[in-house]
Amino acid sequence: MKNKRLQLVAEFIEPENKVADIGCDHGYLAIYLKKHKNCPVVIASDINENALKVAIKNIAKEKLAQDIPCLLSNGVENLPINKIDTIIIAGMGTHTILNILENKKIINLKNIILQSNNEYELLRLEMNKKGYRLVKEAYIEENHHDYFIMKYQKGRQKLTESEIKYGILNQENKRYYEKVLKRKKEILKNIPLLQFHVRKAIKKEIRLLKERINQTKKTG
């Protein structure tokens, strides 16, 4: 798969998972999961009829029309939830994702795989409040944009402030921490000395990031 982001999302899926890709767009992820993971159930869904038509066409090209049902659905609304244990919501904004997850049909799902395009801190915070554990997380940079893929399962978890802001500590994410640290230092340079509270907040973030980087050195 050419799209590195979707490739990384696919790595969060186990061969035994019964998956629905919500907001499937062109259907590439669903096709990959069926061909390379051989998941027993792969459903492609989208709220956009035109996008779904493209997915149907691409799936048919791969001779997988009988293996990948394509459903027009607003989130999980029209999905046969009893036939799946895992949903993927990738390529949307955090507020859209959280709105989809308000549906009570998702309560008994085994896995929720999320890839938001923005506001990762808010997503981690709200998923934590909803009673979900962040069990796995990975970072990738593509086209000069930062992406996090997150795997959630039902269960209570106490995340630290640093984990809410920057995710689960991961040696492989050191480059991301260093990039954000550099960005925060540049911001601090341009904040007037009189803006005490703003400077204090930025300095706190810088401290958390430095701690992160030092922790990755110890575990590396």
CSV table of C-alpha atoms in Angstrom, one decimal:
chain,number,residue,atom,x,y,z
A,1,MET,CA,0.0,0.0,0.0
A,2,LYS,CA,1.5,3.3,-1.1
A,3,ASN,CA,-0.1,5.3,1.8
A,4,LYS,CA,2.3,5.0,4.7
A,5,ARG,CA,-0.4,6.2,7.2
A,6,LEU,CA,-2.9,3.6,6.2
A,7,GLN,CA,-0.1,1.0,6.1
A,8,LEU,CA,0.6,1.8,9.8
A,9,VAL,CA,-3.1,1.6,10.6
A,10,ALA,CA,-3.2,-1.9,9.1
A,11,GLU,CA,-0.4,-3.0,11.4
A,12,PHE,CA,-2.8,-2.5,14.3
A,13,ILE,CA,-5.1,-5.2,13.0
A,14,GLU,CA,-4.7,-8.9,13.8
A,15,PRO,CA,-5.7,-11.6,11.2
A,16,GLU,CA,-8.5,-12.8,13.4
A,17,ASN,CA,-10.2,-9.4,13.8
A,18,LYS,CA,-13.6,-8.8,12.2
A,19,VAL,CA,-13.2,-5.3,11.0
A,20,ALA,CA,-15.3,-2.3,9.8
A,21,ASP,CA,-13.5,0.6,8.2
A,22,ILE,CA,-15.6,3.6,8.9
A,23,GLY,CA,-15.0,6.4,6.4
A,24,CYS,CA,-13.4,4.0,4.0
A,25,ASP,CA,-12.9,6.6,1.2
A,26,HIS,CA,-11.4,4.7,-1.8
A,27,GLY,CA,-11.5,1.3,0.0
A,28,TYR,CA,-7.7,0.8,-0.1
A,29,LEU,CA,-7.4,-0.2,3.6
A,30,ALA,CA,-10.3,-2.7,3.4
A,31,ILE,CA,-8.7,-4.2,0.3
A,32,TYR,CA,-5.3,-4.5,2.1
A,33,LEU,CA,-6.8,-6.1,5.2
A,34,LYS,CA,-8.6,-8.7,3.1
A,35,LYS,CA,-5.7,-9.5,0.8
A,36,HIS,CA,-2.8,-9.4,3.3
A,37,LYS,CA,-4.3,-10.0,6.7
A,38,ASN,CA,-7.0,-12.3,5.5
A,39,CYS,CA,-9.4,-11.0,8.2
A,40,PRO,CA,-12.6,-13.1,8.3
A,41,VAL,CA,-14.9,-10.0,8.1
A,42,VAL,CA,-14.0,-6.8,6.4
A,43,ILE,CA,-16.7,-4.1,5.9
A,44,ALA,CA,-16.1,-0.9,4.1
A,45,SER,CA,-18.5,2.0,4.9
A,46,ASP,CA,-18.7,5.7,4.3
A,47,ILE,CA,-21.3,8.4,4.8
A,48,ASN,CA,-20.4,9.9,1.3
A,49,GLU,CA,-22.2,8.0,-1.5
A,50,ASN,CA,-19.7,9.1,-4.2
A,51,ALA,CA,-16.7,8.0,-2.1
A,52,LEU,CA,-18.4,4.6,-1.5
A,53,LYS,CA,-19.0,4.2,-5.2
A,54,VAL,CA,-15.2,4.6,-5.8
A,55,ALA,CA,-14.5,2.1,-3.1
A,56,ILE,CA,-17.0,-0.4,-4.6
A,57,LYS,CA,-15.3,0.1,-8.0
A,58,ASN,CA,-11.8,-0.5,-6.5
A,59,ILE,CA,-12.9,-3.5,-4.5
A,60,ALA,CA,-14.5,-5.0,-7.7
A,61,LYS,CA,-11.2,-4.5,-9.6
A,62,GLU,CA,-9.5,-6.7,-7.0
A,63,LYS,CA,-12.2,-9.3,-7.4
A,64,LEU,CA,-13.2,-8.9,-3.7
A,65,ALA,CA,-16.8,-7.7,-4.2
A,66,GLN,CA,-18.1,-10.9,-2.6
A,67,ASP,CA,-15.7,-10.6,0.3
A,68,ILE,CA,-16.0,-6.9,1.3
A,69,PRO,CA,-19.5,-5.6,1.8
A,70,CYS,CA,-19.8,-1.9,1.2
A,71,LEU,CA,-22.3,0.0,3.2
A,72,LEU,CA,-23.6,3.6,3.2
A,73,SER,CA,-23.6,4.6,6.8
A,74,ASN,CA,-23.4,7.5,9.1
A,75,GLY,CA,-20.7,6.2,11.5
A,76,VAL,CA,-21.7,2.8,12.9
A,77,GLU,CA,-25.5,3.4,12.3
A,78,ASN,CA,-26.1,0.9,9.5
A,79,LEU,CA,-23.3,-1.6,10.4
A,80,PRO,CA,-24.1,-5.2,11.4
A,81,ILE,CA,-22.4,-4.6,14.8
A,82,ASN,CA,-22.9,-8.2,15.9
A,83,LYS,CA,-20.7,-9.4,13.0
A,84,ILE,CA,-17.6,-7.3,13.9
A,85,ASP,CA,-15.3,-6.8,16.9
A,86,THR,CA,-13.1,-4.0,15.6
A,87,ILE,CA,-13.8,-0.6,14.0
A,88,ILE,CA,-11.3,1.7,12.3
A,89,ILE,CA,-11.9,5.4,12.1
A,90,ALA,CA,-9.1,7.0,10.2
A,91,GLY,CA,-8.6,10.4,8.4
A,92,MET,CA,-11.2,12.4,10.3
A,93,GLY,CA,-11.1,15.2,12.8
A,94,THR,CA,-11.2,14.5,16.5
A,95,HIS,CA,-14.7,16.1,17.0
A,96,THR,CA,-16.1,13.9,14.2
A,97,ILE,CA,-14.6,10.8,15.6
A,98,LEU,CA,-15.9,11.5,19.1
A,99,ASN,CA,-19.4,12.2,17.6
A,100,ILE,CA,-19.3,8.8,15.9
A,101,LEU,CA,-18.3,7.1,19.2
A,102,GLU,CA,-21.3,8.5,21.0
A,103,ASN,CA,-23.3,5.7,19.4
A,104,LYS,CA,-24.1,3.0,22.0
A,105,LYS,CA,-23.7,0.3,19.5
A,106,ILE,CA,-19.9,0.4,20.0
A,107,ILE,CA,-20.1,-0.6,23.7
A,108,ASN,CA,-19.2,-4.3,23.2
A,109,LEU,CA,-16.5,-3.9,20.5
A,110,LYS,CA,-13.2,-5.5,21.3
A,111,ASN,CA,-11.0,-2.9,19.5
A,112,ILE,CA,-11.3,0.7,18.4
A,113,ILE,CA,-8.5,1.9,16.1
A,114,LEU,CA,-8.4,5.7,15.7
A,115,GLN,CA,-6.3,8.0,13.5
A,116,SER,CA,-7.3,11.6,13.9
A,117,ASN,CA,-6.1,14.5,11.7
A,118,ASN,CA,-6.0,16.9,14.7
A,119,GLU,CA,-6.4,17.5,18.4
A,120,TYR,CA,-4.7,14.3,19.6
A,121,GLU,CA,-4.6,15.6,23.2
A,122,LEU,CA,-8.4,16.1,23.2
A,123,LEU,CA,-8.9,12.7,21.7
A,124,ARG,CA,-6.8,10.9,24.4
A,125,LEU,CA,-8.5,12.9,27.1
A,126,GLU,CA,-12.1,12.2,26.0
A,127,MET,CA,-11.4,8.5,25.3
A,128,ASN,CA,-10.0,8.2,28.8
A,129,LYS,CA,-13.2,9.9,30.2
A,130,LYS,CA,-15.3,7.4,28.2
A,131,GLY,CA,-13.7,4.5,29.9
A,132,TYR,CA,-11.3,3.3,27.2
A,133,ARG,CA,-7.6,2.2,27.7
A,134,LEU,CA,-5.0,3.3,25.2
A,135,VAL,CA,-3.2,0.0,24.7
A,136,LYS,CA,-1.1,0.8,21.7
A,137,GLU,CA,0.0,4.0,19.8
A,138,ALA,CA,2.3,4.8,16.9
A,139,TYR,CA,3.4,8.0,15.3
A,140,ILE,CA,4.2,8.7,11.6
A,141,GLU,CA,5.0,11.8,9.7
A,142,GLU,CA,3.7,12.0,6.1
A,143,ASN,CA,3.6,15.0,3.8
A,144,HIS,CA,4.9,17.2,6.6
A,145,HIS,CA,2.0,16.3,8.9
A,146,ASP,CA,2.1,14.4,12.2
A,147,TYR,CA,-0.2,11.5,12.6
A,148,PHE,CA,-0.9,9.2,15.6
A,149,ILE,CA,-2.7,5.9,15.3
A,150,MET,CA,-4.3,4.7,18.6
A,151,LYS,CA,-5.7,1.4,19.7
A,152,TYR,CA,-8.3,1.5,22.4
A,153,GLN,CA,-10.0,-1.3,24.4
A,154,LYS,CA,-12.7,-1.0,27.1
A,155,GLY,CA,-11.3,-0.5,30.6
A,156,ARG,CA,-10.2,2.2,33.0
A,157,GLN,CA,-6.8,3.8,32.8
A,158,LYS,CA,-5.1,6.7,34.5
A,159,LEU,CA,-3.0,8.7,32.1
A,160,THR,CA,-0.4,11.2,33.2
A,161,GLU,CA,-0.5,14.8,31.9
A,162,SER,CA,2.4,13.9,29.7
A,163,GLU,CA,0.6,10.9,28.3
A,164,ILE,CA,-2.5,12.9,27.5
A,165,LYS,CA,-0.4,15.5,25.7
A,166,TYR,CA,2.2,13.4,23.9
A,167,GLY,CA,0.9,9.8,24.1
A,168,ILE,CA,2.3,6.6,25.5
A,169,LEU,CA,6.1,6.8,25.9
A,170,ASN,CA,7.7,5.3,22.9
A,171,GLN,CA,11.4,5.1,21.9
A,172,GLU,CA,10.4,5.3,18.3
A,173,ASN,CA,8.6,8.6,18.8
A,174,LYS,CA,11.8,10.4,20.0
A,175,ARG,CA,12.0,12.3,16.7
A,176,TYR,CA,8.5,13.7,17.3
A,177,TYR,CA,9.3,14.8,20.8
A,178,GLU,CA,12.4,16.6,19.6
A,179,LYS,CA,10.5,18.3,16.8
A,180,VAL,CA,7.8,19.5,19.2
A,181,LEU,CA,10.4,20.7,21.7
A,182,LYS,CA,12.1,22.8,19.0
A,183,ARG,CA,8.7,24.2,18.0
A,184,LYS,CA,7.8,25.1,21.6
A,185,LYS,CA,11.2,26.8,22.2
A,186,GLU,CA,10.6,29.0,19.1
A,187,ILE,CA,7.2,29.9,20.4
A,188,LEU,CA,8.6,30.9,23.7
A,189,LYS,CA,11.1,33.2,22.1
A,190,ASN,CA,8.3,35.2,20.5
A,191,ILE,CA,6.1,35.6,23.6
A,192,PRO,CA,6.5,38.9,25.4
A,193,LEU,CA,7.9,38.8,28.9
A,194,LEU,CA,4.8,40.4,30.3
A,195,GLN,CA,2.7,37.4,29.3
A,196,PHE,CA,3.6,35.4,32.4
A,197,HIS,CA,0.9,32.8,32.3
A,198,VAL,CA,1.5,31.9,28.7
A,199,ARG,CA,5.2,31.7,29.2
A,200,LYS,CA,4.7,29.5,32.2
A,201,ALA,CA,2.5,27.1,30.3
A,202,ILE,CA,5.0,26.8,27.4
A,203,LYS,CA,7.9,26.3,29.8
A,204,LYS,CA,6.0,23.5,31.5
A,205,GLU,CA,5.4,21.8,28.1
A,206,ILE,CA,9.1,22.2,27.3
A,207,ARG,CA,10.0,20.5,30.7
A,208,LEU,CA,7.6,17.6,29.9
A,209,LEU,CA,9.1,17.1,26.5
A,210,LYS,CA,12.7,17.2,27.9
A,211,GLU,CA,11.7,14.5,30.4
A,212,ARG,CA,10.2,12.5,27.6
A,213,ILE,CA,13.4,12.7,25.5
A,214,ASN,CA,15.5,11.7,28.5
A,215,GLN,CA,13.2,8.8,29.2
A,216,THR,CA,13.6,7.5,25.7
A,217,LYS,CA,17.4,7.7,26.1
A,218,LYS,CA,17.2,5.5,29.2
A,219,THR,CA,15.0,2.9,27.5
A,220,GLY,CA,16.9,3.0,24.2
